[in-house]
PDB file of N, CA and C in Angstrom:
ATOM      1  N   MET F 130      39.020  97.645  19.078  1.00 45.00           N
ATOM      2  CA  MET F 130      38.815  96.189  18.584  1.00 45.00           C
ATOM      3  C   MET F 130      37.967  95.817  17.158  1.00 45.00           C
ATOM      4  N   ASP F 131      38.686  95.123  16.200  1.00 49.00           N
ATOM      5  CA  ASP F 131      37.327  94.975  15.218  1.00 49.00           C
ATOM      6  C   ASP F 131      36.777  93.286  15.485  1.00 49.00           C
ATOM      7  N   ASN F 132      35.793  93.115  15.518  1.00 51.00           N
ATOM      8  CA  ASN F 132      35.127  92.201  15.814  1.00 51.00           C
ATOM      9  C   ASN F 132      34.201  91.868  14.604  1.00 51.00           C
ATOM     10  N   GLU F 133      34.383  92.176  13.417  1.00 53.00           N
ATOM     11  CA  GLU F 133      33.654  91.565  12.492  1.00 53.00           C
ATOM     12  C   GLU F 133      33.658  90.333  12.439  1.00 53.00           C
ATOM     13  N   GLY F 134      34.757  89.775  12.491  1.00 52.00           N
ATOM     14  CA  GLY F 134      34.914  88.150  12.097  1.00 52.00           C
ATOM     15  C   GLY F 134      33.872  87.149  13.107  1.00 52.00           C
ATOM     16  N   GLY F 135      33.335  87.847  13.896  1.00 56.00           N
ATOM     17  CA  GLY F 135      32.075  86.981  14.520  1.00 56.00           C
ATOM     18  C   GLY F 135      32.798  86.100  15.550  1.00 56.00           C
ATOM     19  N   GLY F 136      33.527  85.677  16.091  1.00 62.00           N
ATOM     20  CA  GLY F 136      34.143  84.793  16.890  1.00 62.00           C
ATOM     21  C   GLY F 136      34.558  83.463  16.241  1.00 62.00           C
ATOM     22  N   CYS F 137      36.039  84.150  15.258  1.00 70.00           N
ATOM     23  CA  CYS F 137      36.380  83.125  14.731  1.00 70.00           C
ATOM     24  C   CYS F 137      37.111  82.038  15.566  1.00 70.00           C
ATOM     25  N   LEU F 138      37.782  82.357  16.602  1.00 66.00           N
ATOM     26  CA  LEU F 138      38.029  81.362  17.549  1.00 66.00           C
ATOM     27  C   LEU F 138      36.849  80.211  18.326  1.00 66.00           C
ATOM     28  N   SER F 139      35.550  80.769  18.165  1.00 62.00           N
ATOM     29  CA  SER F 139      34.512  79.661  18.857  1.00 62.00           C
ATOM     30  C   SER F 139      34.432  78.675  17.625  1.00 62.00           C
ATOM     31  N   SER F 140      35.039  78.609  16.130  1.00 64.00           N
ATOM     32  CA  SER F 140      34.695  78.026  15.338  1.00 64.00           C
ATOM     33  C   SER F 140      35.390  76.689  15.628  1.00 64.00           C
ATOM     34  N   PHE F 141      36.451  76.983  16.093  1.00 66.00           N
ATOM     35  CA  PHE F 141      37.440  76.024  16.631  1.00 66.00           C
ATOM     36  C   PHE F 141      37.077  74.801  17.744  1.00 66.00           C
ATOM     37  N   ILE F 142      36.080  75.619  19.131  1.00 70.00           N
ATOM     38  CA  ILE F 142      35.653  74.531  19.692  1.00 70.00           C
ATOM     39  C   ILE F 142      35.008  73.690  19.521  1.00 70.00           C
ATOM     40  N   ASP F 143      35.544  72.163  20.171  1.00 73.00           N
ATOM     41  CA  ASP F 143      34.573  71.044  20.101  1.00 73.00           C
ATOM     42  C   ASP F 143      33.522  71.101  21.234  1.00 73.00           C
ATOM     43  N   HIS F 144      32.634  70.598  20.310  1.00 80.00           N
ATOM     44  CA  HIS F 144      31.201  70.949  21.451  1.00 80.00           C
ATOM     45  C   HIS F 144      31.150  69.279  21.158  1.00 80.00           C
ATOM     46  N   GLY F 145      31.756  67.907  20.492  1.00 85.00           N
ATOM     47  CA  GLY F 145      31.425  66.534  21.327  1.00 85.00           C
ATOM     48  C   GLY F 145      31.787  66.454  22.271  1.00 85.00           C
ATOM     49  N   THR F 146      31.689  64.832  22.709  1.00 89.00           N
ATOM     50  CA  THR F 146      32.429  63.918  23.632  1.00 89.00           C
ATOM     51  C   THR F 146      33.871  63.794  23.392  1.00 89.00           C
ATOM     52  N   VAL F 147      34.583  63.457  24.480  1.00 90.00           N
ATOM     53  CA  VAL F 147      36.190  63.484  24.589  1.00 90.00           C
ATOM     54  C   VAL F 147      35.992  61.936  23.951  1.00 90.00           C
ATOM     55  N   GLU F 148      35.416  61.292  24.371  1.00 91.00           N
ATOM     56  CA  GLU F 148      35.257  59.902  24.006  1.00 91.00           C
ATOM     57  C   GLU F 148      35.313  59.354  22.533  1.00 91.00           C
ATOM     58  N   SER F 149      34.431  60.524  21.701  1.00 92.00           N
ATOM     59  CA  SER F 149      34.270  60.636  20.806  1.00 92.00           C
ATOM     60  C   SER F 149      35.396  60.376  19.560  1.00 92.00           C
ATOM     61  N   HIS F 150      35.760  61.844  20.473  1.00 93.00           N
ATOM     62  CA  HIS F 150      37.007  62.411  19.419  1.00 93.00           C
ATOM     63  C   HIS F 150      38.236  61.391  19.286  1.00 93.00           C
ATOM     64  N   ARG F 151      38.501  60.889  21.058  1.00 92.00           N
ATOM     65  CA  ARG F 151      39.763  60.204  20.909  1.00 92.00           C
ATOM     66  C   ARG F 151      39.706  58.878  19.960  1.00 92.00           C
ATOM     67  N   LEU F 152      38.330  58.061  20.120  1.00 93.00           N
ATOM     68  CA  LEU F 152      38.082  57.028  19.241  1.00 93.00           C
ATOM     69  C   LEU F 152      37.878  57.209  17.659  1.00 93.00           C
ATOM     70  N   PHE F 153      37.875  58.481  17.166  1.00 94.00           N
ATOM     71  CA  PHE F 153      37.952  58.937  15.680  1.00 94.00           C
ATOM     72  C   PHE F 153      39.270  59.256  15.761  1.00 94.00           C
ATOM     73  N   LEU F 154      40.065  59.654  16.301  1.00 94.00           N
ATOM     74  CA  LEU F 154      41.617  59.994  15.933  1.00 94.00           C
ATOM     75  C   LEU F 154      42.309  58.414  15.653  1.00 94.00           C
ATOM     76  N   ALA F 155      41.972  57.804  17.119  1.00 94.00           N
ATOM     77  CA  ALA F 155      42.923  56.209  17.160  1.00 94.00           C
ATOM     78  C   ALA F 155      42.208  55.496  15.770  1.00 94.00           C
ATOM     79  N   ARG F 156      40.730  55.149  15.035  1.00 95.00           N
ATOM     80  CA  ARG F 156      40.577  54.501  14.018  1.00 95.00           C
ATOM     81  C   ARG F 156      41.243  55.153  12.493  1.00 95.00           C
ATOM     82  N   ARG F 157      41.498  56.221  13.103  1.00 96.00           N
ATOM     83  CA  ARG F 157      41.892  57.369  11.603  1.00 96.00           C
ATOM     84  C   ARG F 157      42.809  56.771  11.734  1.00 96.00           C
ATOM     85  N   THR F 158      44.124  56.806  12.878  1.00 95.00           N
ATOM     86  CA  THR F 158      45.581  56.244  12.714  1.00 95.00           C
ATOM     87  C   THR F 158      46.029  54.726  12.897  1.00 95.00           C
ATOM     88  N   VAL F 159      44.496  54.288  12.990  1.00 93.00           N
ATOM     89  CA  VAL F 159      44.785  52.779  12.544  1.00 93.00           C
ATOM     90  C   VAL F 159      44.394  52.105  11.318  1.00 93.00           C
ATOM     91  N   LEU F 160      43.778  53.103  10.355  1.00 95.00           N
ATOM     92  CA  LEU F 160      43.435  52.817   9.082  1.00 95.00           C
ATOM     93  C   LEU F 160      44.464  53.520   8.550  1.00 95.00           C
ATOM     94  N   GLU F 161      45.378  54.493   8.631  1.00 96.00           N
ATOM     95  CA  GLU F 161      46.638  55.154   7.958  1.00 96.00           C
ATOM     96  C   GLU F 161      47.881  54.018   8.132  1.00 96.00           C
ATOM     97  N   MET F 162      47.545  53.665   9.346  1.00 95.00           N
ATOM     98  CA  MET F 162      48.805  52.658   9.275  1.00 95.00           C
ATOM     99  C   MET F 162      48.457  51.723   8.295  1.00 95.00           C
ATOM    100  N   LEU F 163      47.341  51.120   8.067  1.00 94.00           N
ATOM    101  CA  LEU F 163      46.822  49.632   7.764  1.00 94.00           C
ATOM    102  C   LEU F 163      47.379  49.909   6.113  1.00 94.00           C
ATOM    103  N   CYS F 164      47.414  51.264   5.714  1.00 95.00           N
ATOM    104  CA  CYS F 164      47.337  51.949   4.405  1.00 95.00           C
ATOM    105  C   CYS F 164      48.735  51.776   3.839  1.00 95.00           C
ATOM    106  N   ASP F 165      49.485  52.899   4.836  1.00 96.00           N
ATOM    107  CA  ASP F 165      50.670  52.727   4.614  1.00 96.00           C
ATOM    108  C   ASP F 165      51.557  50.876   4.283  1.00 96.00           C
ATOM    109  N   ARG F 166      50.950  50.633   5.061  1.00 94.00           N
ATOM    110  CA  ARG F 166      51.566  49.059   5.697  1.00 94.00           C
ATOM    111  C   ARG F 166      51.053  48.047   4.234  1.00 94.00           C
ATOM    112  N   GLY F 167      50.198  48.556   3.300  1.00 95.00           N
ATOM    113  CA  GLY F 167      50.004  47.773   2.184  1.00 95.00           C
ATOM    114  C   GLY F 167      48.517  47.270   1.992  1.00 95.00           C
ATOM    115  N   TYR F 168      47.432  47.331   3.267  1.00 95.00           N
ATOM    116  CA  TYR F 168      46.590  46.930   3.292  1.00 95.00           C
ATOM    117  C   TYR F 168      44.920  47.758   2.622  1.00 95.00           C
ATOM    118  N   VAL F 169      44.312  46.971   2.106  1.00 95.00           N
ATOM    119  CA  VAL F 169      43.088  47.501   1.728  1.00 95.00           C
ATOM    120  C   VAL F 169      42.316  48.348   2.538  1.00 95.00           C
ATOM    121  N   VAL F 170      42.201  49.540   2.193  1.00 95.00           N
ATOM    122  CA  VAL F 170      41.476  50.542   2.886  1.00 95.00           C
ATOM    123  C   VAL F 170      40.542  51.704   2.148  1.00 95.00           C
ATOM    124  N   ALA F 171      39.484  51.502   2.023  1.00 94.00           N
ATOM    125  CA  ALA F 171      38.769  52.293   1.100  1.00 94.00           C
ATOM    126  C   ALA F 171      38.800  53.651   1.455  1.00 94.00           C
ATOM    127  N   PRO F 172      39.206  55.035   0.587  1.00 94.00           N
ATOM    128  CA  PRO F 172      39.558  55.888   0.750  1.00 94.00           C
ATOM    129  C   PRO F 172      38.386  56.855   1.568  1.00 94.00           C
ATOM    130  N   PRO F 173      37.066  56.496   1.495  1.00 94.00           N
ATOM    131  CA  PRO F 173      36.261  57.496   2.151  1.00 94.00           C
ATOM    132  C   PRO F 173      36.112  57.176   3.678  1.00 94.00           C
ATOM    133  N   ASP F 174      37.115  55.828   4.314  1.00 94.00           N
ATOM    134  CA  ASP F 174      37.224  55.481   5.490  1.00 94.00           C
ATOM    135  C   ASP F 174      38.391  56.638   6.218  1.00 94.00           C
ATOM    136  N   LEU F 175      39.234  57.206   5.004  1.00 94.00           N
ATOM    137  CA  LEU F 175      40.592  57.586   5.077  1.00 94.00           C
ATOM    138  C   LEU F 175      39.880  59.319   5.152  1.00 94.00           C
ATOM    139  N   GLU F 176      38.954  59.580   4.524  1.00 95.00           N
ATOM    140  CA  GLU F 176      38.772  61.085   4.230  1.00 95.00           C
ATOM    141  C   GLU F 176      37.240  61.628   5.553  1.00 95.00           C
ATOM    142  N   LEU F 177      37.026  60.386   6.134  1.00 95.00           N
ATOM    143  CA  LEU F 177      35.763  60.268   7.219  1.00 95.00           C
ATOM    144  C   LEU F 177      36.438  61.682   8.014  1.00 95.00           C
ATOM    145  N   THR F 178      35.531  63.056   8.232  1.00 94.00           N
ATOM    146  CA  THR F 178      35.650  64.088   9.049  1.00 94.00           C
ATOM    147  C   THR F 178      35.311  63.482  10.680  1.00 94.00           C
ATOM    148  N   LEU F 179      35.461  64.488  11.104  1.00 93.00           N
ATOM    149  CA  LEU F 179      34.965  64.260  12.996  1.00 93.00           C
ATOM    150  C   LEU F 179      33.540  64.252  12.840  1.00 93.00           C
ATOM    151  N   SER F 180      33.246  65.499  12.212  1.00 92.00           N
ATOM    152  CA  SER F 180      32.078  65.587  12.106  1.00 92.00           C
ATOM    153  C   SER F 180      30.932  64.353  11.512  1.00 92.00           C
ATOM    154  N   ALA F 181      31.866  63.892  10.412  1.00 94.00           N
ATOM    155  CA  ALA F 181      30.986  62.353   9.868  1.00 94.00           C
ATOM    156  C   ALA F 181      30.987  61.582  10.815  1.00 94.00           C
ATOM    157  N   PHE F 182      32.194  61.203  11.217  1.00 95.00           N
ATOM    158  CA  PHE F 182      31.877  60.244  12.188  1.00 95.00           C
ATOM    159  C   PHE F 182      31.359  60.028  13.566  1.00 95.00           C
ATOM    160  N   ARG F 183      31.068  60.993  13.921  1.00 94.00           N
ATOM    161  CA  ARG F 183      29.950  61.558  14.933  1.00 94.00           C
ATOM    162  C   ARG F 183      28.442  61.029  14.229  1.00 94.00           C
ATOM    163  N   SER F 184      28.368  61.719  12.860  1.00 93.00           N
ATOM    164  CA  SER F 184      26.894  61.320  12.745  1.00 93.00           C
ATOM    165  C   SER F 184      26.753  59.811  12.105  1.00 93.00           C
ATOM    166  N   LEU F 185      27.951  59.188  12.011  1.00 94.00           N
ATOM    167  CA  LEU F 185      27.607  57.798  11.658  1.00 94.00           C
ATOM    168  C   LEU F 185      27.795  57.123  13.027  1.00 94.00           C
ATOM    169  N   TYR F 186      28.743  57.310  13.853  1.00 94.00           N
ATOM    170  CA  TYR F 186      28.589  56.556  15.109  1.00 94.00           C
ATOM    171  C   TYR F 186      27.924  56.956  16.100  1.00 94.00           C
ATOM    172  N   GLY F 187      27.877  58.160  16.485  1.00 93.00           N
ATOM    173  CA  GLY F 187      27.761  58.748  17.432  1.00 93.00           C
ATOM    174  C   GLY F 187      28.380  59.118  18.585  1.00 93.00           C
ATOM    175  N   GLU F 188      28.177  60.008  19.645  1.00 93.00           N
ATOM    176  CA  GLU F 188      28.794  61.106  20.445  1.00 93.00           C
ATOM    177  C   GLU F 188      29.242  59.380  21.687  1.00 93.00           C
ATOM    178  N   TYR F 189      28.471  58.644  21.583  1.00 92.00           N
ATOM    179  CA  TYR F 189      29.706  57.535  22.549  1.00 92.00           C
ATOM    180  C   TYR F 189      29.631  56.341  21.594  1.00 92.00           C
ATOM    181  N   PRO F 190      30.379  56.102  21.125  1.00 91.00           N
ATOM    182  CA  PRO F 190      30.598  55.022  20.078  1.00 91.00           C
ATOM    183  C   PRO F 190      30.623  53.565  20.361  1.00 91.00           C
ATOM    184  N   ASP F 191      29.360  52.901  19.874  1.00 89.00           N
ATOM    185  CA  ASP F 191      29.882  51.610  20.127  1.00 89.00           C
ATOM    186  C   ASP F 191      30.946  50.783  19.507  1.00 89.00           C
ATOM    187  N   LEU F 192      31.626  49.873  20.398  1.00 87.00           N
ATOM    188  CA  LEU F 192      32.878  49.546  20.146  1.00 87.00           C
ATOM    189  C   LEU F 192      32.896  48.496  19.156  1.00 87.00           C
ATOM    190  N   GLU F 193      32.017  47.891  18.806  1.00 85.00           N
ATOM    191  CA  GLU F 193      31.606  46.569  18.293  1.00 85.00           C
ATOM    192  C   GLU F 193      31.669  47.106  16.444  1.00 85.00           C
ATOM    193  N   ARG F 194      30.823  48.108  16.265  1.00 89.00           N
ATOM    194  CA  ARG F 194      30.838  49.031  15.767  1.00 89.00           C
ATOM    195  C   ARG F 194      32.025  49.234  14.604  1.00 89.00           C
ATOM    196  N   LEU F 195      32.812  49.526  15.263  1.00 89.00           N
ATOM    197  CA  LEU F 195      34.200  50.364  14.787  1.00 89.00           C
ATOM    198  C   LEU F 195      34.925  49.016  14.420  1.00 89.00           C
ATOM    199  N   ARG F 196      34.912  47.976  14.920  1.00 88.00           N
ATOM    200  CA  ARG F 196      36.207  46.919  14.258  1.00 88.00           C
ATOM    201  C   ARG F 196      36.290  47.154  12.681  1.00 88.00           C
ATOM    202  N   ILE F 197      37.114  46.935  12.628  1.00 89.00           N
ATOM    203  CA  ILE F 197      38.547  47.067  11.298  1.00 89.00           C
ATOM    204  C   ILE F 197      38.570  45.508  11.172  1.00 89.00           C
ATOM    205  N   SER F 198      38.395  45.084   9.538  1.00 90.00           N
ATOM    206  CA  SER F 198      38.979  43.726   9.223  1.00 90.00           C
ATOM    207  C   SER F 198      39.132  44.219   7.725  1.00 90.00           C
ATOM    208  N   THR F 199      40.146  43.799   7.333  1.00 92.00           N
ATOM    209  CA  THR F 199      40.702  44.328   5.547  1.00 92.00           C
ATOM    210  C   THR F 199      41.568  42.800   5.744  1.00 92.00           C
ATOM    211  N   THR F 200      42.478  42.994   4.402  1.00 93.00           N
ATOM    212  CA  THR F 200      43.280  42.345   3.569  1.00 93.00           C
ATOM    213  C   THR F 200      44.612  42.681   3.150  1.00 93.00           C
ATOM    214  N   LEU F 201      45.866  41.900   3.018  1.00 93.00           N
ATOM    215  CA  LEU F 201      46.753  42.488   2.186  1.00 93.00           C
ATOM    216  C   LEU F 201      46.382  43.153   1.104  1.00 93.00           C
ATOM    217  N   SER F 202      46.685  43.840   0.677  1.00 93.00           N
ATOM    218  CA  SER F 202      46.989  44.197  -1.051  1.00 93.00           C
ATOM    219  C   SER F 202      47.614  43.250  -1.532  1.00 93.00           C
ATOM    220  N   SER F 203      48.578  42.494  -1.409  1.00 95.00           N
ATOM    221  CA  SER F 203      49.656  41.586  -2.295  1.00 95.00           C
ATOM    222  C   SER F 203      49.313  40.164  -2.039  1.00 95.00           C
ATOM    223  N   ASP F 204      48.530  39.929  -1.173  1.00 93.00           N
ATOM    224  CA  ASP F 204      48.182  38.753  -0.698  1.00 93.00           C
ATOM    225  C   ASP F 204      46.614  38.603  -0.095  1.00 93.00           C
ATOM    226  N   PRO F 205      45.766  38.445  -0.556  1.00 91.00           N
ATOM    227  CA  PRO F 205      44.565  38.559   0.056  1.00 91.00           C
ATOM    228  C   PRO F 205      44.162  37.805   1.445  1.00 91.00           C
ATOM    229  N   SER F 206      45.258  36.399   1.107  1.00 90.00           N
ATOM    230  CA  SER F 206      44.877  35.735   2.166  1.00 90.00           C
ATOM    231  C   SER F 206      45.211  36.004   3.586  1.00 90.00           C
ATOM    232  N   LYS F 207      46.170  36.895   3.499  1.00 89.00           N
ATOM    233  CA  LYS F 207      46.515  37.279   4.786  1.00 89.00           C
ATOM    234  C   LYS F 207      45.830  38.746   5.202  1.00 89.00           C
ATOM    235  N   LYS F 208      45.032  38.681   6.292  1.00 89.00           N
ATOM    236  CA  LYS F 208      43.597  39.276   6.904  1.00 89.00           C
ATOM    237  C   LYS F 208      44.316  39.877   8.492  1.00 89.00           C
ATOM    238  N   VAL F 209      43.611  40.952   8.440  1.00 87.00           N
ATOM    239  CA  VAL F 209      44.127  41.529   9.954  1.00 87.00           C
ATOM    240  C   VAL F 209      42.670  42.001  10.351  1.00 87.00           C
ATOM    241  N   SER F 210      42.293  41.326  11.185  1.00 83.00           N
ATOM    242  CA  SER F 210      40.724  41.280  11.870  1.00 83.00           C
ATOM    243  C   SER F 210      41.004  41.512  13.411  1.00 83.00           C
ATOM    244  N   PRO F 211      39.831  42.015  13.849  1.00 76.00           N
ATOM    245  CA  PRO F 211      40.212  41.816  15.760  1.00 76.00           C
ATOM    246  C   PRO F 211      39.204  40.457  16.337  1.00 76.00           C
ATOM    247  N   PRO F 212      39.877  39.813  17.693  1.00 70.00           N
ATOM    248  CA  PRO F 212      39.049  38.797  17.975  1.00 70.00           C
ATOM    249  C   PRO F 212      37.443  39.081  18.379  1.00 70.00           C
ATOM    250  N   PRO F 213      36.689  38.148  18.522  1.00 68.00           N
ATOM    251  CA  PRO F 213      35.612  38.922  19.068  1.00 68.00           C
ATOM    252  C   PRO F 213      35.609  39.318  20.565  1.00 68.00           C
ATOM    253  N   PHE F 214      34.690  40.627  20.382  1.00 62.00           N
ATOM    254  CA  PHE F 214      34.726  41.286  21.429  1.00 62.00           C
ATOM    255  C   PHE F 214      33.932  40.684  22.443  1.00 62.00           C
ATOM    256  N   SER F 215      34.517  41.272  23.834  1.00 63.00           N
ATOM    257  CA  SER F 215      33.854  40.583  25.007  1.00 63.00           C
ATOM    258  C   SER F 215      33.412  41.982  25.794  1.00 63.00           C
ATOM    259  N   GLY F 216      33.576  42.699  25.480  1.00 61.00           N
ATOM    260  CA  GLY F 216      33.137  44.347  26.111  1.00 61.00           C
ATOM    261  C   GLY F 216      34.453  44.860  26.848  1.00 61.00           C
ATOM    262  N   THR F 217      35.603  44.827  27.110  1.00 60.00           N
ATOM    263  CA  THR F 217      36.722  44.739  27.225  1.00 60.00           C
ATOM    264  C   THR F 217      37.547  45.033  26.270  1.00 60.00           C
ATOM    265  N   LEU F 218      38.810  45.553  26.097  1.00 55.00           N
ATOM    266  CA  LEU F 218      39.828  45.608  25.346  1.00 55.00           C
ATOM    267  C   LEU F 218      40.854  44.505  26.031  1.00 55.00           C
ATOM    268  N   PRO F 219      41.031  43.570  25.026  1.00 53.00           N
ATOM    269  CA  PRO F 219      42.376  42.337  25.711  1.00 53.00           C
ATOM    270  C   PRO F 219      43.823  42.954  25.529  1.00 53.00           C
ATOM    271  N   LEU F 220      44.517  43.287  26.265  1.00 52.00           N
ATOM    272  CA  LEU F 220      46.038  43.734  26.247  1.00 52.00           C
ATOM    273  C   LEU F 220      47.101  42.699  26.312  1.00 52.00           C
ATOM    274  N   PRO F 221      47.979  42.624  25.394  1.00 51.00           N
ATOM    275  CA  PRO F 221      48.466  43.586  24.610  1.00 51.00           C
ATOM    276  C   PRO F 221      48.170  43.706  22.875  1.00 51.00           C
ATOM    277  N   ASN F 222      47.605  42.329  22.743  1.00 52.00           N
ATOM    278  CA  ASN F 222      47.384  42.018  21.245  1.00 52.00           C
ATOM    279  C   ASN F 222      45.751  42.087  20.863  1.00 52.00           C
ATOM    280  N   TYR F 223      44.927  42.997  20.765  1.00 49.00           N
ATOM    281  CA  TYR F 223      44.093  43.105  20.457  1.00 49.00           C
ATOM    282  C   TYR F 223      43.811  43.102  18.975  1.00 49.00           C
ATOM    283  N   TRP F 224      45.088  43.334  18.076  1.00 52.00           N
ATOM    284  CA  TRP F 224      44.681  42.993  16.455  1.00 52.00           C
ATOM    285  C   TRP F 224      45.310  41.577  16.491  1.00 52.00           C
ATOM    286  N   GLU F 225      44.980  40.469  15.462  1.00 54.00           N
ATOM    287  CA  GLU F 225      45.462  39.219  15.163  1.00 54.00           C
ATOM    288  C   GLU F 225      45.600  39.497  13.820  1.00 54.00           C
ATOM    289  N   ILE F 226      47.128  39.162  13.530  1.00 52.00           N
ATOM    290  CA  ILE F 226      47.359  38.606  12.059  1.00 52.00           C
ATOM    291  C   ILE F 226      47.338  37.534  11.712  1.00 52.00           C
ATOM    292  N   ARG F 227      46.279  37.184  10.486  1.00 52.00           N
ATOM    293  CA  ARG F 227      46.337  35.740  10.224  1.00 52.00           C
ATOM    294  C   ARG F 227      46.349  35.302   9.123  1.00 52.00           C
ATOM    295  N   VAL F 228      47.530  34.249   9.317  1.00 47.00           N
ATOM    296  CA  VAL F 228      48.587  33.989   8.108  1.00 47.00           C
ATOM    297  C   VAL F 228      48.134  32.433   7.340  1.00 47.00           C
TER     298      VAL F 228
END
């Protein structure tokens, strides 16, 4: 077998924490959903890679730093912002839509 590629499959192994990967995916999904619904989301936030996310937020991100607050493009008085953080995620209405 030819092994000139030198471990091409090893480039797909994620050496970071599962927690940072899950939070990256969840944050990206929320940002995409907000963008799809007409809320203002900066392109760099949508284009953030997993490695850049980990560089910015670390392997064990502080949930307080991941908070997202944005406004509706067509009506800036309509905001999406999380309630004050208490250390645990409230269920089921984590996001409030303020009108």
